[in-house]
Each structure stands twice: as C-alpha cells, then as structure tokens.
C-alpha cells in the first residue's frame, strides 16, 4: 500500500509544535484575522519575495479577489488555460469576466506564450497563467505581451509554493500571485486557506477590504465585499509549517530525480523542467499510451496514482456554455488522455518510488513501445500526431 498522499505522516513529525500552536489560538479566544494571520502574512510575503501578502479562506477566494483588485469587471475577458483545476476558471466567472482558453506547451504543459497574443481582444483585461504541478509558466514572454497590451497578470501559484523561474519566486513576477493552502498542497493548512501576494500596495489594500466585507473600520463598509477571512488556527498551523517548507520541497525534488532515474529507458514522457526552473513537484506526472491500463495496474497493486486532470475545464459539462468543443485545445486534450500522476510527498521513501516504477515497468511490457517521449521532444511530429488522431 502506497497512498497518493500521506498527511498523517507529516503531522506525526511536527505534532508537538502543531498541537502547541493550535492550543495557543484556542486559549487566546481570538479566532479570525488576528496576530497569527498577521505574522503569517509577513512571513509568507518574505518567502515569496513580495512586498505584501493577504491571507484569505481558500485559493479560489485568492483568485477571485486578485481579479477584483486588479479591476476585472463583468464583460471583460481573461486569458487562461484549461489544463488546470476548475477553480481557476470558476474564479474568473465569479468576477463576471469571461475565461478565454489558450492551449499549453507540449513540453512544459503550461500556458503557451506563443498563443496568447492571438487571443487578445479589446475586452481582454488580464492574463492568468497556471503553474501546473509546481512548474512555473514561461513568465518572461507572458509579461512582455501583457506590458505591451496594458494587461494585468495574475499567477495561479496554488501548486507552486517556492517554485522559481530564472531565480524569481512564484507569485512575485505577475502583478498578483495566488496561493492555496488546501491540506494536500505543498504548504497545507488543517482546513481551507489561501493568500494573495503582490508588490502593489493598492492591490493589497483592496484585497484587505474585499476579504472582510469591505470594512475600513468596524461597520464602515466602503466597498461591497465578502467573508473570505482566514482564521487564526489555519495561520498558526501555517506558521509552524513554513519553517519546514524548504526541507519538504527539497525532499520532493530529490524524489522526482529518483523517479526520473528509475523511469529512464521506459516509454514514458517525464517532466522536463527548463534549466532555469525550480520545479516543486506538487504533482509528478508522466505521460503514457494506454494510461488507463497502467492506472488500473497501479491501483490493483495498492498504489495511489491519480490524473491531474482527466477532463480539461473546457470539456467539463459545467462550463459547456463557454462554447468550447473537443479539438479546440489539442495539446491540453492529449495531456488529459496521457497524464498519470505518481505518489509524491516528502515522506515517501525512495524504495517506495522504486516499487511504483516496478509496477509501471510491467505496464510498459503490456504496451506497444510507442515512445511518447519522441513526440514530446519533437513537438512538430507530436502536433501532427495529435491532429491525425483528432481527424481519425
Ligand atoms: C487547489 C487549486 C486551486 C484552488 O484552491 P482552493 O484552496 O482549493 O480553493 C486553484 N488553482 C489551482 C491550480 C489549484 O491546484
């Protein structure tokens, strides 16, 4: 039995500190937006190398408020990707704007900057790239396009705490960055949580107001806001865990290297982070032909594998009214068919990674050795392949 994720293993390592922190909050009688939240905001801003951080009650709320703070309004368009968790799209819809999807790059699996400019219209207000699986999107060209067209950039860094792009931290390159502290994320609370980071004081101020009913002072509501406040217990837990995040990230990165080594020679495409990237491996995904057979083999062997994500947002029934169809985003749709996420968490043992790959090896024996990696390394032939596959 190897679970996909083991939150109890992490808790057992830091139990005395966590229990003391939670007890301190309970004893204080101060439960929402208090000293733990303020301390966490200062420390998380420093961690992200931004001037400001505002903690909220989920990653989805962080995205929603970042969009509102940036001035996104009903009727606007926001360019984003469909290879993500639905929250990215949902937050855009909450703001009243329309999500416009561009395809992802076949090697990095993040927003393809080469497709962004063609998606810009007079209504476009913002670009919202997603740092999928812990690898940051190609931010330099995205920022360059945004600056040239006067657009705001909001990073969905919900899977990318501490990730880096050319030495810069996730959340610090765009105008605003959004994080989730959902328990399974790389930095997880004991419940829901999220944060917005930014260098711009006016954006931080707007998020502060919006998350707490638009109150400047008690019962003085200057704008129409929300109840998106973070509670003290979550911040107390996060304050403890923040001391360990670098250590845990290093553990994820060395497990990913271990997987890379174990998988070499097998017909699976592995993550290929560019030289300049610090990938933080929220998810370690491979791509393979007959993915569903491999997934079944793993699950039958008691191994918690997953798919992130099996149905892209633009093909979800809930978002049918956006008007997208199968074939609109060929790379995204192919990844949804090929992706397989292997267990990865700081406490996973190298022997367990070897056991997972052992099962995959038998899955590989079952499949014709069509090397997906070949397609991946030659995006041109891969595009032709995916086009033919659609046509047939
Ligand atoms: C988890 C996640 C979110 C939403 O965060 P919640 O805290 O669950 O609301 C948004 N975007 C991405 C890419 C995520 O992985």
CSV table of C-alpha atoms and ligand atoms in Angstrom, one decimal:
chain,number,residue,atom,x,y,z
A,1,UNK,CA,0.0,0.0,0.0
A,2,UNK,CA,1.5,3.3,-1.1
A,3,UNK,CA,-1.0,6.2,-0.8
A,4,UNK,CA,-1.1,9.1,-3.2
A,5,UNK,CA,-0.6,11.4,-0.3
A,6,UNK,CA,0.0,10.9,3.5
A,7,UNK,CA,-0.9,13.9,5.6
A,8,UNK,CA,-0.7,11.9,8.8
A,9,UNK,CA,3.0,11.2,8.2
A,10,UNK,CA,3.7,14.9,8.1
A,11,UNK,CA,1.7,15.7,11.2
A,12,UNK,CA,3.4,13.0,13.2
A,13,UNK,CA,6.8,14.6,12.6
A,14,UNK,CA,5.7,18.0,13.9
A,15,UNK,CA,2.9,17.1,16.2
A,16,UNK,CA,4.2,18.8,19.4
A,17,UNK,CA,4.7,22.1,17.6
A,18,UNK,CA,1.4,22.0,15.8
A,19,UNK,CA,-0.6,21.0,18.9
A,20,UNK,CA,1.0,23.8,20.9
A,21,UNK,CA,0.2,26.3,18.2
A,22,UNK,CA,-3.4,25.3,17.9
A,23,UNK,CA,-3.8,25.2,21.7
A,24,UNK,CA,-2.4,28.7,21.9
A,25,UNK,CA,-5.0,30.0,19.5
A,26,UNK,CA,-7.8,28.3,21.3
A,27,UNK,CA,-6.6,29.7,24.6
A,28,UNK,CA,-6.3,33.2,23.1
A,29,UNK,CA,-10.0,33.4,22.3
A,30,UNK,CA,-9.1,35.2,19.0
A,31,UNK,CA,-10.2,33.1,16.1
A,32,UNK,CA,-10.3,35.2,12.9
A,33,UNK,CA,-7.9,37.7,11.4
A,34,UNK,CA,-5.6,38.1,14.4
A,35,UNK,CA,-1.9,38.1,15.3
A,36,UNK,CA,-1.3,34.6,13.8
A,37,UNK,CA,-2.7,35.8,10.4
A,38,UNK,CA,-0.7,39.0,10.5
A,39,UNK,CA,2.5,37.1,11.4
A,40,UNK,CA,1.9,34.6,8.6
A,41,UNK,CA,1.3,37.3,6.1
A,42,UNK,CA,4.6,39.0,6.8
A,43,UNK,CA,6.5,35.7,6.7
A,44,UNK,CA,4.8,34.4,3.5
A,45,UNK,CA,5.4,37.7,1.7
A,46,UNK,CA,9.1,37.3,2.6
A,47,UNK,CA,9.0,33.7,1.4
A,48,UNK,CA,7.6,34.8,-1.9
A,49,UNK,CA,9.9,37.8,-2.1
A,50,UNK,CA,6.9,40.2,-2.5
A,51,UNK,CA,6.1,43.3,-0.5
A,52,UNK,CA,2.6,42.3,0.6
A,53,UNK,CA,0.6,39.2,1.4
A,54,UNK,CA,-3.1,39.0,2.4
A,55,UNK,CA,-4.4,35.7,3.7
A,56,UNK,CA,-7.9,34.5,2.7
A,57,UNK,CA,-10.0,31.4,3.3
A,58,UNK,CA,-9.1,29.5,0.1
A,59,UNK,CA,-7.1,29.6,-3.1
A,60,UNK,CA,-10.3,30.1,-5.0
A,61,UNK,CA,-11.1,33.2,-2.9
A,62,UNK,CA,-7.5,34.4,-3.5
A,63,UNK,CA,-8.0,34.2,-7.3
A,64,UNK,CA,-11.4,35.9,-7.1
A,65,UNK,CA,-10.1,38.8,-5.0
A,66,UNK,CA,-7.0,39.2,-7.1
A,67,UNK,CA,-9.2,39.6,-10.2
A,68,UNK,CA,-11.4,42.1,-8.5
A,69,UNK,CA,-8.4,44.0,-7.0
A,70,UNK,CA,-6.9,44.2,-10.5
A,71,UNK,CA,-10.1,45.8,-11.8
A,72,UNK,CA,-11.5,42.8,-13.7
A,73,UNK,CA,-15.2,43.5,-14.3
A,74,UNK,CA,-18.3,41.9,-15.9
A,75,UNK,CA,-17.8,41.9,-19.7
A,76,UNK,CA,-14.0,41.7,-19.5
A,77,UNK,CA,-12.0,38.7,-20.9
A,78,UNK,CA,-9.3,36.9,-19.0
A,79,UNK,CA,-6.9,34.7,-20.9
A,80,UNK,CA,-6.1,31.4,-19.1
A,81,UNK,CA,-5.6,27.7,-19.6
A,82,UNK,CA,-7.9,24.8,-19.5
A,83,UNK,CA,-5.3,22.3,-18.2
A,84,UNK,CA,-5.9,23.2,-14.5
A,85,UNK,CA,-8.2,22.7,-11.6
A,86,UNK,CA,-11.7,24.2,-12.3
A,87,UNK,CA,-11.2,26.8,-9.6
A,88,UNK,CA,-9.1,28.9,-12.0
A,89,UNK,CA,-12.0,29.2,-14.4
A,90,UNK,CA,-14.6,29.5,-11.6
A,91,UNK,CA,-12.9,32.5,-10.1
A,92,UNK,CA,-12.9,34.3,-13.4
A,93,UNK,CA,-16.6,33.6,-13.8
A,94,UNK,CA,-17.2,34.8,-10.2
A,95,UNK,CA,-15.7,38.2,-11.2
A,96,UNK,CA,-18.2,38.4,-14.1
A,97,UNK,CA,-15.5,38.1,-16.7
A,98,UNK,CA,-15.2,35.5,-19.5
A,99,UNK,CA,-12.4,32.9,-19.5
A,100,UNK,CA,-10.6,32.6,-22.8
A,101,UNK,CA,-8.6,29.5,-23.1
A,102,UNK,CA,-5.3,29.1,-24.9
A,103,UNK,CA,-3.5,25.8,-25.3
A,104,UNK,CA,-0.5,24.7,-23.3
A,105,UNK,CA,3.1,24.0,-24.4
A,106,UNK,CA,3.7,20.3,-25.1
A,107,UNK,CA,6.9,20.2,-23.2
A,108,UNK,CA,6.3,22.3,-20.1
A,109,UNK,CA,2.5,21.7,-20.0
A,110,UNK,CA,1.9,25.3,-19.0
A,111,UNK,CA,0.4,28.3,-21.0
A,112,UNK,CA,1.9,28.5,-24.5
A,113,UNK,CA,3.0,32.2,-24.7
A,114,UNK,CA,3.1,31.9,-28.5
A,115,UNK,CA,-0.7,31.6,-28.5
A,116,UNK,CA,-1.5,34.5,-26.1
A,117,UNK,CA,-1.3,37.4,-28.5
A,118,UNK,CA,-3.9,36.0,-30.9
A,119,UNK,CA,-6.3,35.6,-28.1
A,120,UNK,CA,-6.2,39.3,-27.1
A,121,UNK,CA,-9.3,41.4,-28.0
A,122,UNK,CA,-10.4,44.9,-27.0
A,123,UNK,CA,-12.2,43.3,-24.0
A,124,UNK,CA,-9.1,41.5,-22.6
A,125,UNK,CA,-8.2,42.7,-19.2
A,126,UNK,CA,-5.9,40.1,-17.7
A,127,UNK,CA,-3.7,37.0,-18.3
A,128,UNK,CA,-3.9,34.2,-15.7
A,129,UNK,CA,-1.2,31.6,-16.2
A,130,UNK,CA,-1.2,28.5,-14.0
A,131,UNK,CA,2.0,27.0,-12.6
A,132,UNK,CA,0.9,23.4,-13.2
A,133,UNK,CA,2.2,20.6,-11.0
A,134,UNK,CA,4.7,23.0,-9.4
A,135,UNK,CA,6.5,24.2,-12.6
A,136,UNK,CA,6.1,27.9,-13.3
A,137,UNK,CA,4.7,29.0,-16.7
A,138,UNK,CA,7.1,30.8,-19.1
A,139,UNK,CA,6.6,34.2,-17.4
A,140,UNK,CA,9.1,36.4,-19.4
A,141,UNK,CA,7.2,36.3,-22.7
A,142,UNK,CA,3.8,36.4,-20.9
A,143,UNK,CA,4.9,39.6,-19.0
A,144,UNK,CA,6.3,41.2,-22.2
A,145,UNK,CA,3.0,40.6,-24.0
A,146,UNK,CA,1.0,41.9,-21.0
A,147,UNK,CA,3.0,45.1,-20.7
A,148,UNK,CA,2.8,45.8,-24.4
A,149,UNK,CA,-1.0,45.5,-24.3
A,150,UNK,CA,-1.6,47.1,-20.9
A,151,UNK,CA,-2.9,43.9,-19.3
A,152,UNK,CA,-2.7,42.7,-15.7
A,153,UNK,CA,-1.0,39.3,-15.0
A,154,UNK,CA,-2.3,37.1,-12.1
A,155,UNK,CA,-0.3,34.0,-11.3
A,156,UNK,CA,-2.2,30.9,-10.2
A,157,UNK,CA,0.5,29.6,-7.9
A,158,UNK,CA,-1.8,27.2,-6.0
A,159,UNK,CA,0.5,24.3,-6.8
A,160,UNK,CA,3.8,26.2,-6.8
A,161,UNK,CA,4.8,27.4,-3.3
A,162,UNK,CA,8.5,28.2,-3.6
A,163,UNK,CA,8.8,27.4,-7.3
A,164,UNK,CA,11.3,29.6,-9.2
A,165,UNK,CA,11.6,31.0,-12.7
A,166,UNK,CA,15.1,32.4,-13.5
A,167,UNK,CA,15.7,32.9,-9.8
A,168,UNK,CA,12.3,34.6,-9.1
A,169,UNK,CA,9.7,33.1,-6.9
A,170,UNK,CA,6.2,32.0,-7.9
A,171,UNK,CA,3.7,34.8,-7.2
A,172,UNK,CA,6.4,37.6,-7.5
A,173,UNK,CA,6.5,38.1,-11.2
A,174,UNK,CA,2.9,38.9,-12.1
A,175,UNK,CA,1.0,41.9,-10.7
A,176,UNK,CA,-0.6,39.5,-8.2
A,177,UNK,CA,0.1,35.9,-7.2
A,178,UNK,CA,-2.5,33.5,-5.7
A,179,UNK,CA,-1.8,30.5,-3.4
A,180,UNK,CA,-3.9,27.7,-1.9
A,181,UNK,CA,-3.2,26.1,1.4
A,182,UNK,CA,-5.7,23.3,0.9
A,183,UNK,CA,-4.4,20.4,3.0
A,184,UNK,CA,-2.9,18.4,0.1
A,185,UNK,CA,-1.0,21.4,-1.4
A,186,UNK,CA,2.8,21.7,-0.8
A,187,UNK,CA,2.1,24.1,2.1
A,188,UNK,CA,-1.2,22.9,3.6
A,189,UNK,CA,-3.4,24.1,6.4
A,190,UNK,CA,-5.6,21.9,8.5
A,191,UNK,CA,-8.6,23.0,6.6
A,192,UNK,CA,-9.1,25.7,3.9
A,193,UNK,CA,-6.8,28.6,3.2
A,194,UNK,CA,-5.3,30.8,0.6
A,195,UNK,CA,-3.3,34.0,0.0
A,196,UNK,CA,-2.7,36.8,-2.5
A,197,UNK,CA,0.8,38.2,-2.8
A,198,UNK,CA,1.7,41.5,-4.6
A,199,UNK,CA,4.2,44.3,-4.7
A,200,UNK,CA,1.5,46.9,-5.2
A,201,UNK,CA,0.2,48.5,-2.0
A,202,UNK,CA,-3.2,49.5,-3.6
A,203,UNK,CA,-3.9,45.9,-4.7
A,204,UNK,CA,-3.0,44.6,-1.1
A,205,UNK,CA,-5.3,47.3,0.3
A,206,UNK,CA,-8.2,46.3,-2.0
A,207,UNK,CA,-7.8,42.6,-1.1
A,208,UNK,CA,-7.8,43.5,2.6
A,209,UNK,CA,-11.1,45.4,2.2
A,210,UNK,CA,-12.8,42.8,-0.1
A,211,UNK,CA,-12.0,39.8,2.2
A,212,UNK,CA,-13.6,41.4,5.2
A,213,UNK,CA,-16.9,42.9,4.0
A,214,UNK,CA,-15.3,46.0,2.5
A,215,UNK,CA,-14.9,47.3,6.0
A,216,UNK,CA,-12.4,50.2,6.6
A,217,UNK,CA,-13.4,50.2,10.3
A,218,UNK,CA,-16.0,48.2,12.1
A,219,UNK,CA,-19.4,48.7,10.4
A,220,UNK,CA,-17.9,51.2,8.0
A,221,UNK,CA,-18.3,49.4,4.7
A,222,UNK,CA,-16.6,51.4,1.9
A,223,UNK,CA,-17.0,48.8,-0.8
A,224,UNK,CA,-19.2,45.7,-1.2
A,225,UNK,CA,-17.1,42.8,0.0
A,226,UNK,CA,-17.1,39.2,1.0
A,227,UNK,CA,-16.4,37.0,4.0
A,228,UNK,CA,-13.2,35.5,2.8
A,229,UNK,CA,-11.2,35.9,6.0
A,230,UNK,CA,-8.5,33.4,7.2
A,231,UNK,CA,-8.9,32.0,10.6
A,232,UNK,CA,-6.2,32.0,13.3
A,233,UNK,CA,-5.9,28.2,13.7
A,234,UNK,CA,-5.0,27.9,10.0
A,235,UNK,CA,-2.5,30.6,10.2
A,236,UNK,CA,-1.0,29.1,13.4
A,237,UNK,CA,-0.5,25.8,11.5
A,238,UNK,CA,0.9,27.5,8.5
A,239,UNK,CA,3.4,29.5,10.7
A,240,UNK,CA,4.7,26.1,12.0
A,241,UNK,CA,4.9,24.5,8.6
A,242,UNK,CA,6.6,27.5,6.9
A,243,UNK,CA,9.7,26.5,8.8
A,244,UNK,CA,9.8,23.2,7.1
A,245,UNK,CA,8.7,24.0,3.5
A,246,UNK,CA,12.2,24.3,2.0
A,247,UNK,CA,13.2,21.0,3.5
A,248,UNK,CA,10.0,19.3,2.2
A,249,UNK,CA,10.4,20.9,-1.2
A,250,UNK,CA,14.0,19.5,-1.4
A,251,UNK,CA,12.6,16.1,-0.5
A,252,UNK,CA,10.0,16.3,-3.3
A,253,UNK,CA,12.7,17.4,-5.7
A,254,UNK,CA,15.0,14.5,-4.9
A,255,UNK,CA,12.1,12.0,-5.2
A,256,UNK,CA,11.4,13.5,-8.6
A,257,UNK,CA,15.0,12.9,-9.6
A,258,UNK,CA,14.7,9.4,-8.3
A,259,UNK,CA,11.6,8.8,-10.4
A,260,UNK,CA,13.4,10.3,-13.4
A,261,UNK,CA,16.3,7.9,-13.0
A,262,UNK,CA,14.1,4.9,-12.4
A,263,UNK,CA,11.9,5.7,-15.4
A,264,UNK,CA,14.7,6.3,-17.9
A,265,UNK,CA,14.6,3.8,-20.7
A,266,UNK,CA,10.8,3.2,-20.3
A,267,UNK,CA,8.5,4.6,-22.9
A,268,UNK,CA,7.0,7.3,-20.7
A,269,UNK,CA,7.5,11.0,-21.1
A,270,UNK,CA,8.7,12.5,-17.8
A,271,UNK,CA,8.5,16.2,-16.6
A,272,UNK,CA,11.1,18.2,-18.4
A,273,UNK,CA,11.6,21.4,-16.4
A,274,UNK,CA,13.7,24.0,-18.3
A,275,UNK,CA,17.2,24.7,-17.0
A,276,UNK,CA,16.2,27.9,-15.3
A,277,UNK,CA,13.2,26.4,-13.4
A,278,UNK,CA,12.9,25.3,-9.8
A,279,UNK,CA,10.1,22.7,-10.1
A,280,UNK,CA,8.5,22.0,-6.7
A,281,UNK,CA,6.7,18.8,-7.8
A,282,UNK,CA,3.3,19.3,-6.2
A,283,UNK,CA,2.5,16.5,-8.8
A,284,UNK,CA,4.9,14.2,-10.5
A,285,UNK,CA,3.2,13.2,-13.7
A,286,UNK,CA,4.3,11.0,-16.6
A,287,UNK,CA,2.7,10.6,-19.9
A,288,UNK,CA,2.0,7.2,-21.4
A,289,UNK,CA,0.0,5.5,-24.1
A,290,UNK,CA,-2.8,3.3,-22.6
A,291,UNK,CA,-2.7,5.3,-19.4
A,292,UNK,CA,-5.9,3.8,-18.1
A,293,UNK,CA,-4.4,0.3,-18.1
A,294,UNK,CA,-1.4,1.5,-16.2
A,295,UNK,CA,-3.6,3.3,-13.7
A,296,UNK,CA,-5.6,0.1,-13.1
A,297,UNK,CA,-2.4,-2.0,-12.6
A,298,UNK,CA,-1.1,0.6,-10.0
A,299,UNK,CA,-4.4,0.7,-8.2
A,300,UNK,CA,-4.8,-3.1,-8.1
A,301,UNK,CA,-1.3,-3.1,-6.5
A,302,UNK,CA,-2.5,-0.7,-3.8
A,303,UNK,CA,-0.7,2.3,-5.2
A,304,UNK,CA,-2.5,5.6,-5.1
A,305,UNK,CA,-2.0,7.0,-8.6
A,306,UNK,CA,-4.1,9.8,-10.0
A,307,UNK,CA,-4.8,12.0,-13.0
A,308,UNK,CA,-4.3,15.8,-12.9
A,309,UNK,CA,-6.6,16.4,-14.8
A,310,UNK,CA,-8.6,13.7,-16.7
A,311,UNK,CA,-11.1,16.1,-18.3
A,312,UNK,CA,-9.9,19.7,-19.1
A,313,UNK,CA,-12.1,22.5,-17.9
A,314,UNK,CA,-13.3,23.5,-21.4
A,315,UNK,CA,-14.8,20.0,-21.8
A,316,UNK,CA,-16.5,19.9,-18.4
A,317,UNK,CA,-20.3,19.9,-18.6
A,318,UNK,CA,-20.4,22.7,-16.0
A,319,UNK,CA,-18.7,25.0,-18.4
A,320,UNK,CA,-20.4,23.9,-21.6
A,321,UNK,CA,-21.9,27.4,-22.1
A,322,UNK,CA,-18.5,28.8,-22.7
A,323,UNK,CA,-18.9,27.1,-26.1
A,324,UNK,CA,-15.7,25.1,-26.4
A,325,UNK,CA,-15.6,21.7,-28.2
A,326,UNK,CA,-13.3,18.7,-28.3
A,327,UNK,CA,-10.5,19.5,-30.6
A,328,UNK,CA,-10.3,23.2,-29.7
A,329,UNK,CA,-7.2,22.7,-27.4
A,330,UNK,CA,-5.3,19.7,-28.9
A,331,UNK,CA,-2.3,19.7,-26.6
A,332,UNK,CA,-4.5,20.1,-23.5
A,333,UNK,CA,-6.8,17.3,-24.6
A,334,UNK,CA,-3.9,15.0,-25.4
A,335,UNK,CA,-2.3,15.6,-22.0
A,336,UNK,CA,-5.7,14.8,-20.3
A,337,UNK,CA,-5.6,11.4,-22.1
A,338,UNK,CA,-1.9,10.6,-21.3
A,339,UNK,CA,-1.2,12.1,-17.9
A,340,UNK,CA,-0.6,9.8,-14.9
A,341,UNK,CA,0.4,11.2,-11.5
A,342,UNK,CA,2.6,9.1,-9.3
A,343,UNK,CA,2.6,9.4,-5.5
A,344,UNK,CA,5.0,12.1,-4.4
A,345,UNK,CA,5.2,13.7,-0.9
A,346,UNK,CA,8.1,14.5,1.3
A,347,UNK,CA,7.8,11.4,3.5
A,348,UNK,CA,7.6,8.9,0.5
A,349,UNK,CA,10.6,6.6,0.7
A,350,UNK,CA,13.0,6.0,-2.3
A,351,UNK,CA,12.2,2.3,-2.0
A,352,UNK,CA,8.5,3.1,-2.4
A,353,UNK,CA,9.2,5.1,-5.6
A,354,UNK,CA,11.1,2.1,-6.9
A,355,UNK,CA,8.1,-0.1,-6.1
A,356,UNK,CA,5.8,2.2,-8.1
A,357,UNK,CA,8.1,2.2,-11.1
A,358,UNK,CA,8.3,-1.6,-10.8
A,359,UNK,CA,4.6,-1.8,-11.4
A,360,UNK,CA,4.9,0.7,-14.3
A,361,UNK,CA,7.5,-1.5,-15.8
A,362,UNK,CA,5.0,-4.3,-16.2
A,363,UNK,CA,2.6,-1.8,-17.6
A,364,UNK,CA,5.2,-0.9,-20.2
A,365,UNK,CA,5.6,-4.5,-21.1
A,366,UNK,CA,1.9,-4.6,-22.0
A,367,UNK,CA,2.0,-1.7,-24.4
A,368,UNK,CA,3.5,-1.4,-27.8
A,369,UNK,CA,6.6,0.7,-27.2
A,370,UNK,CA,5.3,3.7,-28.9
A,371,UNK,CA,7.7,6.2,-27.5
A,372,UNK,CA,5.6,9.2,-26.3
A,373,UNK,CA,8.9,10.8,-25.3
A,374,UNK,CA,9.8,11.0,-29.0
A,375,UNK,CA,6.6,13.0,-29.7
A,376,UNK,CA,7.3,15.2,-26.7
A,377,UNK,CA,10.8,16.0,-27.8
A,378,UNK,CA,9.7,16.8,-31.3
A,379,UNK,CA,6.6,19.0,-30.8
A,380,UNK,CA,6.1,19.2,-34.6
A,381,UNK,CA,5.7,15.5,-35.1
A,382,UNK,CA,3.6,15.4,-32.0
A,383,UNK,CA,1.3,18.1,-33.3
A,384,UNK,CA,0.9,16.1,-36.5
A,385,UNK,CA,0.1,13.1,-34.5
A,386,UNK,CA,-2.5,14.8,-32.4
A,387,UNK,CA,-4.0,16.4,-35.4
A,388,UNK,CA,-4.3,12.9,-37.1
A,389,UNK,CA,-5.7,11.4,-34.0
A,390,UNK,CA,-8.4,14.0,-34.0
A,391,UNK,CA,-9.2,13.6,-37.7
A,392,UNK,CA,-9.5,9.8,-37.4
B,1,LIG,C1,-6.1,23.9,-5.5
B,1,LIG,C2,-6.1,24.8,-6.7
B,1,LIG,C3,-6.9,26.0,-6.7
B,1,LIG,C4,-8.0,26.3,-5.6
B,1,LIG,O1,-7.5,26.4,-4.3
B,1,LIG,P1,-8.6,26.1,-3.1
B,1,LIG,O2,-7.8,26.4,-1.9
B,1,LIG,O3,-8.9,24.6,-3.2
B,1,LIG,O4,-9.8,26.9,-3.3
B,1,LIG,C5,-6.8,26.9,-7.7
B,1,LIG,N1,-6.0,26.6,-8.8
B,1,LIG,C6,-5.2,25.5,-8.8
B,1,LIG,C7,-4.3,25.3,-10.0
B,1,LIG,C8,-5.3,24.6,-7.8
B,1,LIG,O5,-4.5,23.5,-7.8
